[in-house]
Short mmCIF file of N, CA and C and ligand atoms in Angstrom, two decimals:
data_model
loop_
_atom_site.label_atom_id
_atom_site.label_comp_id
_atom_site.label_asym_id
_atom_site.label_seq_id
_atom_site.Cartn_x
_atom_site.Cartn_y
_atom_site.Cartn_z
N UNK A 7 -116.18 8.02 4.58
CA UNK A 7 -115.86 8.39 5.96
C UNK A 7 -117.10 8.98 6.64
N UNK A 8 -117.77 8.32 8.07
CA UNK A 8 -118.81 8.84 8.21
C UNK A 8 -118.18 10.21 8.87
N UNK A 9 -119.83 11.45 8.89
CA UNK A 9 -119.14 12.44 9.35
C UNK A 9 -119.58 12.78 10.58
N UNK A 10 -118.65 12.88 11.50
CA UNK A 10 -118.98 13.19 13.24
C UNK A 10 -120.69 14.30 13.73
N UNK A 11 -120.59 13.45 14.67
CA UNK A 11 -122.13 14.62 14.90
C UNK A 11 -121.64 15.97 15.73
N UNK A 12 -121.88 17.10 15.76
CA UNK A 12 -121.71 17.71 16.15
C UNK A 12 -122.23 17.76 17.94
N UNK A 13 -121.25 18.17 18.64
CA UNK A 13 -121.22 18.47 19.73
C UNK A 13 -121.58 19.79 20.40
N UNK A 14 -120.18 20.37 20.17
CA UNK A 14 -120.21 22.20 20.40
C UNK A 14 -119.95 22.71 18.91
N UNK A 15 -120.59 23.73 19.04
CA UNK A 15 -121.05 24.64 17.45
C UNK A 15 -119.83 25.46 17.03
N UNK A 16 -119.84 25.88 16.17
CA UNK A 16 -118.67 26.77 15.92
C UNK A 16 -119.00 27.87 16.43
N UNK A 17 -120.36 28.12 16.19
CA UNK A 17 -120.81 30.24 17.22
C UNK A 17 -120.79 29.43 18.78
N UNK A 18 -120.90 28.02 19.06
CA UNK A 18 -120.61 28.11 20.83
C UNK A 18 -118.56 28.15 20.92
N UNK A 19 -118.13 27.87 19.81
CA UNK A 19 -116.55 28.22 20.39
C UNK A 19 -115.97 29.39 19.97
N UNK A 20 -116.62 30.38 19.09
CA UNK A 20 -116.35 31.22 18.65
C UNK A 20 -116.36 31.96 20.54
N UNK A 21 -117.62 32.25 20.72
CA UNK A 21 -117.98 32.64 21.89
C UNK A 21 -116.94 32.58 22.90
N UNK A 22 -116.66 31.47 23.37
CA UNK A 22 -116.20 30.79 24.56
C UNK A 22 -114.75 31.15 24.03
N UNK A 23 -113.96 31.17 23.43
CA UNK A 23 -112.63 31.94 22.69
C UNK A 23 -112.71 32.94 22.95
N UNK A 24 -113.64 33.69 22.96
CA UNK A 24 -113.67 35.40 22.93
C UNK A 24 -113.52 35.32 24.26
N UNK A 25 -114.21 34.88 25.38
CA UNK A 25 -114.18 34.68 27.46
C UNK A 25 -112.88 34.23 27.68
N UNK A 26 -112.24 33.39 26.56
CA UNK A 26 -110.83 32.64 27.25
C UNK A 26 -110.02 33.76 26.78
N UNK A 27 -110.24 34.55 25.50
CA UNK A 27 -109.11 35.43 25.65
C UNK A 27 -108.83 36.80 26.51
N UNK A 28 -110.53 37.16 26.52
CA UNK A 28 -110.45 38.64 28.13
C UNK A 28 -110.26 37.70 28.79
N UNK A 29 -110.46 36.84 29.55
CA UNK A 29 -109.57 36.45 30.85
C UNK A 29 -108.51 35.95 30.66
N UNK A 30 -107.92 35.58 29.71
CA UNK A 30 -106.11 35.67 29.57
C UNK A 30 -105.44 36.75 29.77
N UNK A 31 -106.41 37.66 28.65
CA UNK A 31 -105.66 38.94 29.00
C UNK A 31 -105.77 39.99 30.30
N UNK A 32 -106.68 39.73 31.04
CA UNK A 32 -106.92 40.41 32.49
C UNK A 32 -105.58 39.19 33.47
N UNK A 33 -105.43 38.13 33.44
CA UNK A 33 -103.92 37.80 34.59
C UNK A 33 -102.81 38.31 33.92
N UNK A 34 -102.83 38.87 32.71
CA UNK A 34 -100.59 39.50 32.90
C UNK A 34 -101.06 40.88 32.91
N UNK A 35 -99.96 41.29 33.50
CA UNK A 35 -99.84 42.61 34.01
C UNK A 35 -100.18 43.54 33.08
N UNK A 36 -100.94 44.46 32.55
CA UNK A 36 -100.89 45.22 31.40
C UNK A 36 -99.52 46.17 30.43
N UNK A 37 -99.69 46.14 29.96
CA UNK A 37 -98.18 46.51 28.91
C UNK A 37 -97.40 45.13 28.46
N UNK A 38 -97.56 44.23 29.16
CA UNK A 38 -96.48 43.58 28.94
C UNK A 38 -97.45 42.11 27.78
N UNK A 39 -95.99 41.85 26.65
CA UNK A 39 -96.73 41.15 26.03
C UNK A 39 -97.01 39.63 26.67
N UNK A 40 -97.63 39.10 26.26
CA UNK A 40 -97.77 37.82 26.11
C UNK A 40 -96.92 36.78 25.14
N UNK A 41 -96.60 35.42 25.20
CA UNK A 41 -95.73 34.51 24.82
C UNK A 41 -96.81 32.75 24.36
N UNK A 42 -97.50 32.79 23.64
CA UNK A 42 -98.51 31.89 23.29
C UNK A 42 -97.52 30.39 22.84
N UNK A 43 -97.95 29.38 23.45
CA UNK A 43 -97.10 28.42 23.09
C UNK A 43 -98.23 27.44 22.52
N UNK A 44 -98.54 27.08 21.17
CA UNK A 44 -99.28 25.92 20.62
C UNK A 44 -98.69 24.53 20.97
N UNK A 45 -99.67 23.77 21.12
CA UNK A 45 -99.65 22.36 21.05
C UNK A 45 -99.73 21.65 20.08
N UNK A 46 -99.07 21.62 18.96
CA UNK A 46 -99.28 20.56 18.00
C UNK A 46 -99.59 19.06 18.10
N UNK A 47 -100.48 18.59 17.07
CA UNK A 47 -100.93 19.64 16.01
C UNK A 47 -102.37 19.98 16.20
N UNK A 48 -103.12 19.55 17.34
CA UNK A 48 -104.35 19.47 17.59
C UNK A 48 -105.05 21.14 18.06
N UNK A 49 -103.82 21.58 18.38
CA UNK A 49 -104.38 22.71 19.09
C UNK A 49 -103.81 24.12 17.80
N UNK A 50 -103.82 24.08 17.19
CA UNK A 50 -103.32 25.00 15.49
C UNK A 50 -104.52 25.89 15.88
N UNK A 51 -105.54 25.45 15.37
CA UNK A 51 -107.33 26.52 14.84
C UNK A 51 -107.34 27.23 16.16
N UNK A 52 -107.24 26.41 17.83
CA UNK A 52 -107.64 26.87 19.04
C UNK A 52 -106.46 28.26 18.88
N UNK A 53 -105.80 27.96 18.73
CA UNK A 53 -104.62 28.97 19.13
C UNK A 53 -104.60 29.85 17.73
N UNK A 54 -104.93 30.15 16.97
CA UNK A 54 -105.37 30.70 15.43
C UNK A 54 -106.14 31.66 16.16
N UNK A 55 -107.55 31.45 16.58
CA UNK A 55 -108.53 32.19 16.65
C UNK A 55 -108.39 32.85 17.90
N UNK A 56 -107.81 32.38 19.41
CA UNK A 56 -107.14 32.32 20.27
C UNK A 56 -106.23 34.07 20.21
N UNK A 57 -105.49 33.90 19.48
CA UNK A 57 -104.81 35.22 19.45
C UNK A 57 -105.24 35.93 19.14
N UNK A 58 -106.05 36.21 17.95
CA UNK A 58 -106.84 36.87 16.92
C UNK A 58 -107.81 37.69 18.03
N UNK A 59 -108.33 36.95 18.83
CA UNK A 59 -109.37 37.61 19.88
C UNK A 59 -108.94 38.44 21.09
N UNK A 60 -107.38 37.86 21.01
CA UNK A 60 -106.49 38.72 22.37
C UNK A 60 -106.67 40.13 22.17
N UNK A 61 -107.30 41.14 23.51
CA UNK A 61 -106.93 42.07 23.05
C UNK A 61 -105.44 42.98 23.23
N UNK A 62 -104.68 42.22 22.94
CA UNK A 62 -103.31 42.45 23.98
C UNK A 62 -101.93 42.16 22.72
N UNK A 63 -100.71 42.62 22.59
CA UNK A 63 -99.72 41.87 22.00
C UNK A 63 -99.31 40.42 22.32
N UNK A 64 -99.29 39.99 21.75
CA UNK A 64 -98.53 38.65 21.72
C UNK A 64 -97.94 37.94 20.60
N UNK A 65 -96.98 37.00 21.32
CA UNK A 65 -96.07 36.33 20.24
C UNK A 65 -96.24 35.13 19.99
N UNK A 66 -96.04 34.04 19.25
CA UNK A 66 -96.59 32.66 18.79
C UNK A 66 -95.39 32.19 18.56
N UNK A 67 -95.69 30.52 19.50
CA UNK A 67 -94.36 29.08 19.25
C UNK A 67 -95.07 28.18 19.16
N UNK A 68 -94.58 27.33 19.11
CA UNK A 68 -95.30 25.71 18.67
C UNK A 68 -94.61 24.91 19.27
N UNK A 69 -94.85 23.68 20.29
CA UNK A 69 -94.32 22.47 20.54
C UNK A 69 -95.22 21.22 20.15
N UNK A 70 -94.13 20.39 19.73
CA UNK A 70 -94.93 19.07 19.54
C UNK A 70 -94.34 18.09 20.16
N UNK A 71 -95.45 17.34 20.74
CA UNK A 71 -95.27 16.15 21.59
C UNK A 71 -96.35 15.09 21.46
N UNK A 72 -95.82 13.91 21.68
CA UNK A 72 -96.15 12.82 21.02
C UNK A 72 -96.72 11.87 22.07
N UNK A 73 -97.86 11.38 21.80
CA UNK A 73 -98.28 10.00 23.27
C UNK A 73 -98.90 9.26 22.39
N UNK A 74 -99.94 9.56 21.79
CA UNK A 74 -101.17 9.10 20.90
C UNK A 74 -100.12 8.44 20.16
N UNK A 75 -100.73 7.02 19.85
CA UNK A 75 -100.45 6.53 18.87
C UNK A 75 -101.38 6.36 17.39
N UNK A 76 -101.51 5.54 16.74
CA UNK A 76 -103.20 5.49 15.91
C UNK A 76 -104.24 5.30 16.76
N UNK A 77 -105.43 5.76 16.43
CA UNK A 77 -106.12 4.83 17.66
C UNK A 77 -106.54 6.25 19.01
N UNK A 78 -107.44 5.61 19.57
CA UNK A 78 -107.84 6.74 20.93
C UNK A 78 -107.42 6.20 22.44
N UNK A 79 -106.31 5.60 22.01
CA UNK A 79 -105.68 5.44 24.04
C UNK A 79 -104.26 6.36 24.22
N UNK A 80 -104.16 6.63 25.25
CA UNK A 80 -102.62 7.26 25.00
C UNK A 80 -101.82 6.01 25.75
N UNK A 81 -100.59 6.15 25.29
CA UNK A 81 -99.79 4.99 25.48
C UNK A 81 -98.77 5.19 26.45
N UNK A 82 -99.19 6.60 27.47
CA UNK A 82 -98.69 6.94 28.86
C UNK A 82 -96.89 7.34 28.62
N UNK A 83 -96.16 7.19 27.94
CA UNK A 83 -95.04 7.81 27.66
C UNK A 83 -95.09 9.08 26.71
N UNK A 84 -94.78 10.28 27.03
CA UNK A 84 -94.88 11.37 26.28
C UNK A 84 -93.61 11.75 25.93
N UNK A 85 -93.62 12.32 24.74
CA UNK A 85 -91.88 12.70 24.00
C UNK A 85 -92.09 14.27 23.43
N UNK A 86 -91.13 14.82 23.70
CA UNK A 86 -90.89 16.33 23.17
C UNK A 86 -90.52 16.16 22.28
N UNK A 87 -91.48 16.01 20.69
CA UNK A 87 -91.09 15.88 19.51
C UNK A 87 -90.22 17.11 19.24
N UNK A 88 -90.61 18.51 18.95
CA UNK A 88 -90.75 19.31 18.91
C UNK A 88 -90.32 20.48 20.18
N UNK A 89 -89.45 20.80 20.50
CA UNK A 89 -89.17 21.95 21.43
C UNK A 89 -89.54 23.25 21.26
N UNK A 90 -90.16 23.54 22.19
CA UNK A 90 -90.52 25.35 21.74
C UNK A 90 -89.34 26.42 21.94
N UNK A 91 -89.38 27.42 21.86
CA UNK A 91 -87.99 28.26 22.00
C UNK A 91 -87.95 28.29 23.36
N UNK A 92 -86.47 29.00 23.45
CA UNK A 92 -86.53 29.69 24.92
C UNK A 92 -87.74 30.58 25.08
N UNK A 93 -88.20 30.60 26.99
CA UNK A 93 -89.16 31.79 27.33
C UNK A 93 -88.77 32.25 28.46
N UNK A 94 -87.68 32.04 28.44
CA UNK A 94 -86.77 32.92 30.00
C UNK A 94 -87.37 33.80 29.78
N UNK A 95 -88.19 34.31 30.94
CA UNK A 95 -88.69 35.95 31.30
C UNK A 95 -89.84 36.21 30.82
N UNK A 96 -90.37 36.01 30.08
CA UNK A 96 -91.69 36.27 29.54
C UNK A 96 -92.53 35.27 30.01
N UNK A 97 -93.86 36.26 30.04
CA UNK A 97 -95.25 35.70 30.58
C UNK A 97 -95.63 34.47 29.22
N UNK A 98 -95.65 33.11 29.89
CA UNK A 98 -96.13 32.05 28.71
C UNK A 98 -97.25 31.10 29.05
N UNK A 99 -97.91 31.31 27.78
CA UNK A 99 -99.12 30.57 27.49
C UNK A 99 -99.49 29.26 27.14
N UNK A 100 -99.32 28.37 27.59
CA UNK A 100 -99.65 27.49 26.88
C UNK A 100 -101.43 27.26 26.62
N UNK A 101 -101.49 26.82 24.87
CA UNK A 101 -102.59 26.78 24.48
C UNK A 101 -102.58 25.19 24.04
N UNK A 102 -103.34 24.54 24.45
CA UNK A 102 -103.75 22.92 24.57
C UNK A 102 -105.31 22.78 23.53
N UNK A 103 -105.30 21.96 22.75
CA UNK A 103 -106.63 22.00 22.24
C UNK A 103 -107.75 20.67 23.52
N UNK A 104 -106.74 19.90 24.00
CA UNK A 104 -107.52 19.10 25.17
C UNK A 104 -106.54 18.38 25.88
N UNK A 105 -107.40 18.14 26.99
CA UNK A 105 -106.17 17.56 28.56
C UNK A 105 -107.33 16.25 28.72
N UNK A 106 -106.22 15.33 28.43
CA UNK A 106 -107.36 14.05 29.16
C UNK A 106 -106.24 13.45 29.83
N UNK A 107 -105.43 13.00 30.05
CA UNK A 107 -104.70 12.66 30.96
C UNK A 107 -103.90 13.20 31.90
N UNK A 108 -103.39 14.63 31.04
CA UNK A 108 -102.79 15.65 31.68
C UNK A 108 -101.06 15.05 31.71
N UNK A 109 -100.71 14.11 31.24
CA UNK A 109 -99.44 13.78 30.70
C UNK A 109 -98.87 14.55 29.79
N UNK A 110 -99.23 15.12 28.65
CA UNK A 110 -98.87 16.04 27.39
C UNK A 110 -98.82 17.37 28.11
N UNK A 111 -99.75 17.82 28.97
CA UNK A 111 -99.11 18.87 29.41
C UNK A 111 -98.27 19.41 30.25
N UNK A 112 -98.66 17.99 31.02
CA UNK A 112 -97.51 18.30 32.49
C UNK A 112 -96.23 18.21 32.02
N UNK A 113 -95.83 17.23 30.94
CA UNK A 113 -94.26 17.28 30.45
C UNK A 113 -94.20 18.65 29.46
N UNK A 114 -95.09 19.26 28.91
CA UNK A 114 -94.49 20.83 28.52
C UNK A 114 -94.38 21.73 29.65
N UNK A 115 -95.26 21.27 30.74
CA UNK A 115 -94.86 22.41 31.65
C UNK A 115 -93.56 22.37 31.98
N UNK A 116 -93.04 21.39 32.55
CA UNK A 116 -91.76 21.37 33.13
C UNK A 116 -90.91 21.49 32.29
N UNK A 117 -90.65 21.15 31.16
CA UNK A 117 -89.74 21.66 30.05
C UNK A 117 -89.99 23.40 29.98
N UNK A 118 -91.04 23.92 30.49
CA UNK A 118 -90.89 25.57 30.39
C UNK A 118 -90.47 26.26 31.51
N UNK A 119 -91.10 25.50 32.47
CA UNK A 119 -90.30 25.89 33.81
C UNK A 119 -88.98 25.86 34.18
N UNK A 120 -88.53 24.81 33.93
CA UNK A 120 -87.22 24.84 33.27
C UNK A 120 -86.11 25.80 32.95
N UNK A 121 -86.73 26.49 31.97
CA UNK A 121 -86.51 27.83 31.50
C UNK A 121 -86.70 29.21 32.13
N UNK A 122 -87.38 29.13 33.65
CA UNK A 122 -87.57 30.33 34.18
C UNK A 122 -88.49 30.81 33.56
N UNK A 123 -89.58 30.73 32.96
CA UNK A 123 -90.62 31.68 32.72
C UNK A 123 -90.93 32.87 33.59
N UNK A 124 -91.44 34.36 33.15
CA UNK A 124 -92.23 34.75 34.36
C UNK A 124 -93.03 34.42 35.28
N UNK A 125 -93.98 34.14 33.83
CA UNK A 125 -95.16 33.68 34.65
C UNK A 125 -95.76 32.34 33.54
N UNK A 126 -96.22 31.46 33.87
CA UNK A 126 -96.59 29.95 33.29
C UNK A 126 -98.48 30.18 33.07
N UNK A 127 -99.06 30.29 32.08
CA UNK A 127 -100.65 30.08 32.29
C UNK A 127 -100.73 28.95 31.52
N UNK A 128 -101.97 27.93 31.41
CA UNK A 128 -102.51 27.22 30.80
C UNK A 128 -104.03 27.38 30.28
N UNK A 129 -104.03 27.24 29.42
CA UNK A 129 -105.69 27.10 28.82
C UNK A 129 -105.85 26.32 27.72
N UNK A 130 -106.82 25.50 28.27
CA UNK A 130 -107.10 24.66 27.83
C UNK A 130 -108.76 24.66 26.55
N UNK A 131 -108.76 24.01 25.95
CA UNK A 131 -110.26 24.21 24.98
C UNK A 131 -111.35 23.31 25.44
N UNK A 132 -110.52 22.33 26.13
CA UNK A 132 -111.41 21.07 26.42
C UNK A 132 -110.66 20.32 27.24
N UNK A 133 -111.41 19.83 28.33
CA UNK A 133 -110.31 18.72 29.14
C UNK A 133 -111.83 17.87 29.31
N UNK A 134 -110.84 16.82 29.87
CA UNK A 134 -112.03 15.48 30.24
C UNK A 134 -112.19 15.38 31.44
N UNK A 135 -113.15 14.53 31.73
CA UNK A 135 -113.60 14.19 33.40
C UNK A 135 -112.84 13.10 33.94
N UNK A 136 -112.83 13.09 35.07
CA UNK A 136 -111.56 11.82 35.72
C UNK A 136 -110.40 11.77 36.11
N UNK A 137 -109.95 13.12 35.36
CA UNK A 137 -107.77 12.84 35.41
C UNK A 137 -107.57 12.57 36.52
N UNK A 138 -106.33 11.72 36.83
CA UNK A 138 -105.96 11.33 37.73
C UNK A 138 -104.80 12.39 38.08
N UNK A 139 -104.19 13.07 37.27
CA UNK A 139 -103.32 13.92 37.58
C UNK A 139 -103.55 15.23 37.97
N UNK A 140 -102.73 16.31 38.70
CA UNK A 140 -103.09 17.02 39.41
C UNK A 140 -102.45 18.61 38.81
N UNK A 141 -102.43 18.02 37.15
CA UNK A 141 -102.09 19.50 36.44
C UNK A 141 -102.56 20.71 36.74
N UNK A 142 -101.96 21.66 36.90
CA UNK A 142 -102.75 22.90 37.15
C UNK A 142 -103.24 23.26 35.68
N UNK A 143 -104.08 23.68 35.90
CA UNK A 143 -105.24 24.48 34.13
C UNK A 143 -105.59 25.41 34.60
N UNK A 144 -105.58 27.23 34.24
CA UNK A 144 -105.69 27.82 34.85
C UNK A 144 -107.41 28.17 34.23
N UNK A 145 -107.43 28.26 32.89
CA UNK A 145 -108.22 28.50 31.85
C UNK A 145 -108.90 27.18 31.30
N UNK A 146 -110.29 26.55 31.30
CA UNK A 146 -110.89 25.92 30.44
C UNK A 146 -112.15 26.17 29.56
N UNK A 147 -111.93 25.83 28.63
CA UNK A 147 -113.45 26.24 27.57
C UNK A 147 -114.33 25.28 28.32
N UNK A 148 -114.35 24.36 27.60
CA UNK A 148 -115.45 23.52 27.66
C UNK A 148 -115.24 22.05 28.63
N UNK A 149 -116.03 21.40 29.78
CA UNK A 149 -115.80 20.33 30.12
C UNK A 149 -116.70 18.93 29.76
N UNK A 150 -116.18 18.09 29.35
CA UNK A 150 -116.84 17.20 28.48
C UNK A 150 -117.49 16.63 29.82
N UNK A 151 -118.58 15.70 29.84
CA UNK A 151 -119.65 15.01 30.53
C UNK A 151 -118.63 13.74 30.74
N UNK A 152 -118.47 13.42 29.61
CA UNK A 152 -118.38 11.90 29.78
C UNK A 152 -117.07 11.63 28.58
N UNK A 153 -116.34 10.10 28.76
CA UNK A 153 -115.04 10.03 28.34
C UNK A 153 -115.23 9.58 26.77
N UNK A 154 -115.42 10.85 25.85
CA UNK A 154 -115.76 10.37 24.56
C UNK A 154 -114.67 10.34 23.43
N UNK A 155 -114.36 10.07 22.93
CA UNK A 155 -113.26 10.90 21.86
C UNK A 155 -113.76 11.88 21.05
N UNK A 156 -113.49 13.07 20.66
CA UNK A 156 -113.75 14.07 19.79
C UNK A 156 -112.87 14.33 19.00
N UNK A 157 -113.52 14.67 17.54
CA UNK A 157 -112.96 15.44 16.91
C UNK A 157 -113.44 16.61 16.01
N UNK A 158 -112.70 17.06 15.21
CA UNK A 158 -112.90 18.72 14.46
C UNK A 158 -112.26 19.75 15.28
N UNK A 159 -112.23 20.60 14.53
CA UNK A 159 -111.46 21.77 15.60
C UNK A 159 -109.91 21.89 15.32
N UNK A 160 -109.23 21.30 14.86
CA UNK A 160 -108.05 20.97 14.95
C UNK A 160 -107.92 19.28 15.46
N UNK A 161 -108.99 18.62 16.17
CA UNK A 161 -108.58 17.52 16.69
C UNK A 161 -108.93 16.38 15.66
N UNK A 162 -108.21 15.74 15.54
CA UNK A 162 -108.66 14.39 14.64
C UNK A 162 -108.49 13.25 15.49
N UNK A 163 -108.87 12.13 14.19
CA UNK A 163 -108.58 10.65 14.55
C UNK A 163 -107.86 9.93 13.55
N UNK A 164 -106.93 9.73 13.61
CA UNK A 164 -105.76 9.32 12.71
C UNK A 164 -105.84 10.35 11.32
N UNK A 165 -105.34 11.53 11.87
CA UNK A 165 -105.30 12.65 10.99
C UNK A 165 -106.42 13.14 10.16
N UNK A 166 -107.72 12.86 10.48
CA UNK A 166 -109.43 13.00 9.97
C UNK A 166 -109.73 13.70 10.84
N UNK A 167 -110.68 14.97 10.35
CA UNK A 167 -111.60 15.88 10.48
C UNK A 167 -111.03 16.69 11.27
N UNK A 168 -109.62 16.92 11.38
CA UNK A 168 -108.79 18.58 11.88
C UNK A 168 -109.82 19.55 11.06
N UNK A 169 -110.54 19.30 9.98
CA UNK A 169 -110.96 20.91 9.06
C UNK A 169 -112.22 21.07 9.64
N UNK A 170 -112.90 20.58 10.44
CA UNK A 170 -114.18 20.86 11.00
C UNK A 170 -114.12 22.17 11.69
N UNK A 171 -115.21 22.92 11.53
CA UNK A 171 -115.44 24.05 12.42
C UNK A 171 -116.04 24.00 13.64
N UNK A 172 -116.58 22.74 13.99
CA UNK A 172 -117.34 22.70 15.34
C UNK A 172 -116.33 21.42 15.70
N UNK A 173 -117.06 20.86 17.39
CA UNK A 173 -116.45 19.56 17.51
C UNK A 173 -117.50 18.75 17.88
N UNK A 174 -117.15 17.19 17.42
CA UNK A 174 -118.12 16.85 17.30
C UNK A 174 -117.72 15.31 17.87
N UNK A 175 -118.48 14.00 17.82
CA UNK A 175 -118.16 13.03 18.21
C UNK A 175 -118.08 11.82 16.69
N UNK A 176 -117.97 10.65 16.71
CA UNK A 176 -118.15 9.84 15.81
C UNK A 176 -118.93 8.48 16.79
N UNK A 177 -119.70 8.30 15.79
CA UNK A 177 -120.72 7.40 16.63
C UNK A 177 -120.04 5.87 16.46
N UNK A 178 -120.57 5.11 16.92
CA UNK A 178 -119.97 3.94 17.05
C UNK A 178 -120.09 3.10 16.11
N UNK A 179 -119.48 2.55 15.25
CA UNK A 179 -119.89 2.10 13.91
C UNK A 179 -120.06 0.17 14.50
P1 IMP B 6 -103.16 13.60 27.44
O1 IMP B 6 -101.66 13.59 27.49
O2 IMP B 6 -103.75 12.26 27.82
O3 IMP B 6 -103.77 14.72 28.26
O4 IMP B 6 -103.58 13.79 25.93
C1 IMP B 6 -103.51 15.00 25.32
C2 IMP B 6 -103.43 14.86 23.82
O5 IMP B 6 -104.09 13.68 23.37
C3 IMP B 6 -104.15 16.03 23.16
O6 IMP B 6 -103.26 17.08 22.94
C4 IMP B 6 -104.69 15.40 21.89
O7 IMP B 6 -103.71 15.47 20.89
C5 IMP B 6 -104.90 13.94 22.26
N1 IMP B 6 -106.31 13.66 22.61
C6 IMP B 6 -106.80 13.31 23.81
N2 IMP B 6 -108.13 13.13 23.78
C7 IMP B 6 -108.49 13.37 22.51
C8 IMP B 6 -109.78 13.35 21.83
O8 IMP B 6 -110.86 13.09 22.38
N3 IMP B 6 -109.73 13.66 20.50
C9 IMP B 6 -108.59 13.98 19.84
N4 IMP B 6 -107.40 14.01 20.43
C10 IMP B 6 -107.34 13.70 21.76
#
């Protein structure tokens, strides 16, 4: 298996984690906890290290939803594998490891809205250039240049190199 070249470093996301979590935690009101919602399964490590850096309480859910098939196109129908709990009333987070179409997230948003949240944030680790959609992201790490596939980090390619500590690309064989 060749191994991806590195892109962003693990001390550049270590970093940039530590900025996404003081400014998460400076929009909710102080005292009140926070409600972290993961994206499975790509977004696990983002949202791992993610909390760890909050300086604030918070609580952890997981949704999984499905577009990707094998392969790097999305196939434009998204499914709520996975439902997260109720978040009537509480301030919720969603944590995304990347937005390239903005389909995967726009259908968790509205499944949370749904629910009356307080308040709805998004942050994202990585989104791409181009979307055609008009998701709100309140929070982004990093914006990619150009439309590459990545992985490490939590992100793979047909379940390869989620264990990477940086992210990186795979060259074109
Ligand atoms: P979207 O619905 O098109 O925004 O796709 C979002 C999901 O597709 C992410 O949560 C990832 O699981 C996956 N994805 C999109 N681009 C990449 C990539 O470059 N590498 C790995 N996974 C990706």
């Amino acid at each position: 298996m060749p191994t991806p070249t590195p892109l962003i470093s693990a001390e550049q996301i270590r970093t940039r984690v530590g900025e996404l979590a003081a400014a998460l935690a400076q929009r909710i009101p102080d005292g009140e906890p926070l409600h972290l919602v993961g994206v499975l399964k790509g977004g696990f490590m983002f949202l791992a290290d993610l909390v760890r850096a909050l300086p604030r309480p918070a609580t952890v859910d997981f949704a999984r939803l499905a577009s990707y098939g094998s392969g790097t196109t999305s196939s434009g129908a998204v499914q709520l594998v996975t439902a997260p709990h109720p978040v009537r009333g509480r301030h919720v987070v969603i944590v995304e490891d990347i937005v390239d179409t903005g389909l995967t997230l726009e259908r968790l948003r509205q499944h949370l809205l749904a629910d009356q949240p307080q308040s709805l944030t998004t942050v994202a680790l990585l989104s791409k250039p181009g979307r055609a959609s008009e998701v709100p992201i309140e929070l982004v790490g990093f914006t990619l240049e150009d439309d590459r596939f990545v992985v490490g980090y939590g992100l793979d390619l047909d379940q390869q190199h989620r264990q990477l500590p940086y992210i990186g690309v795979l060259d074109p064989s």
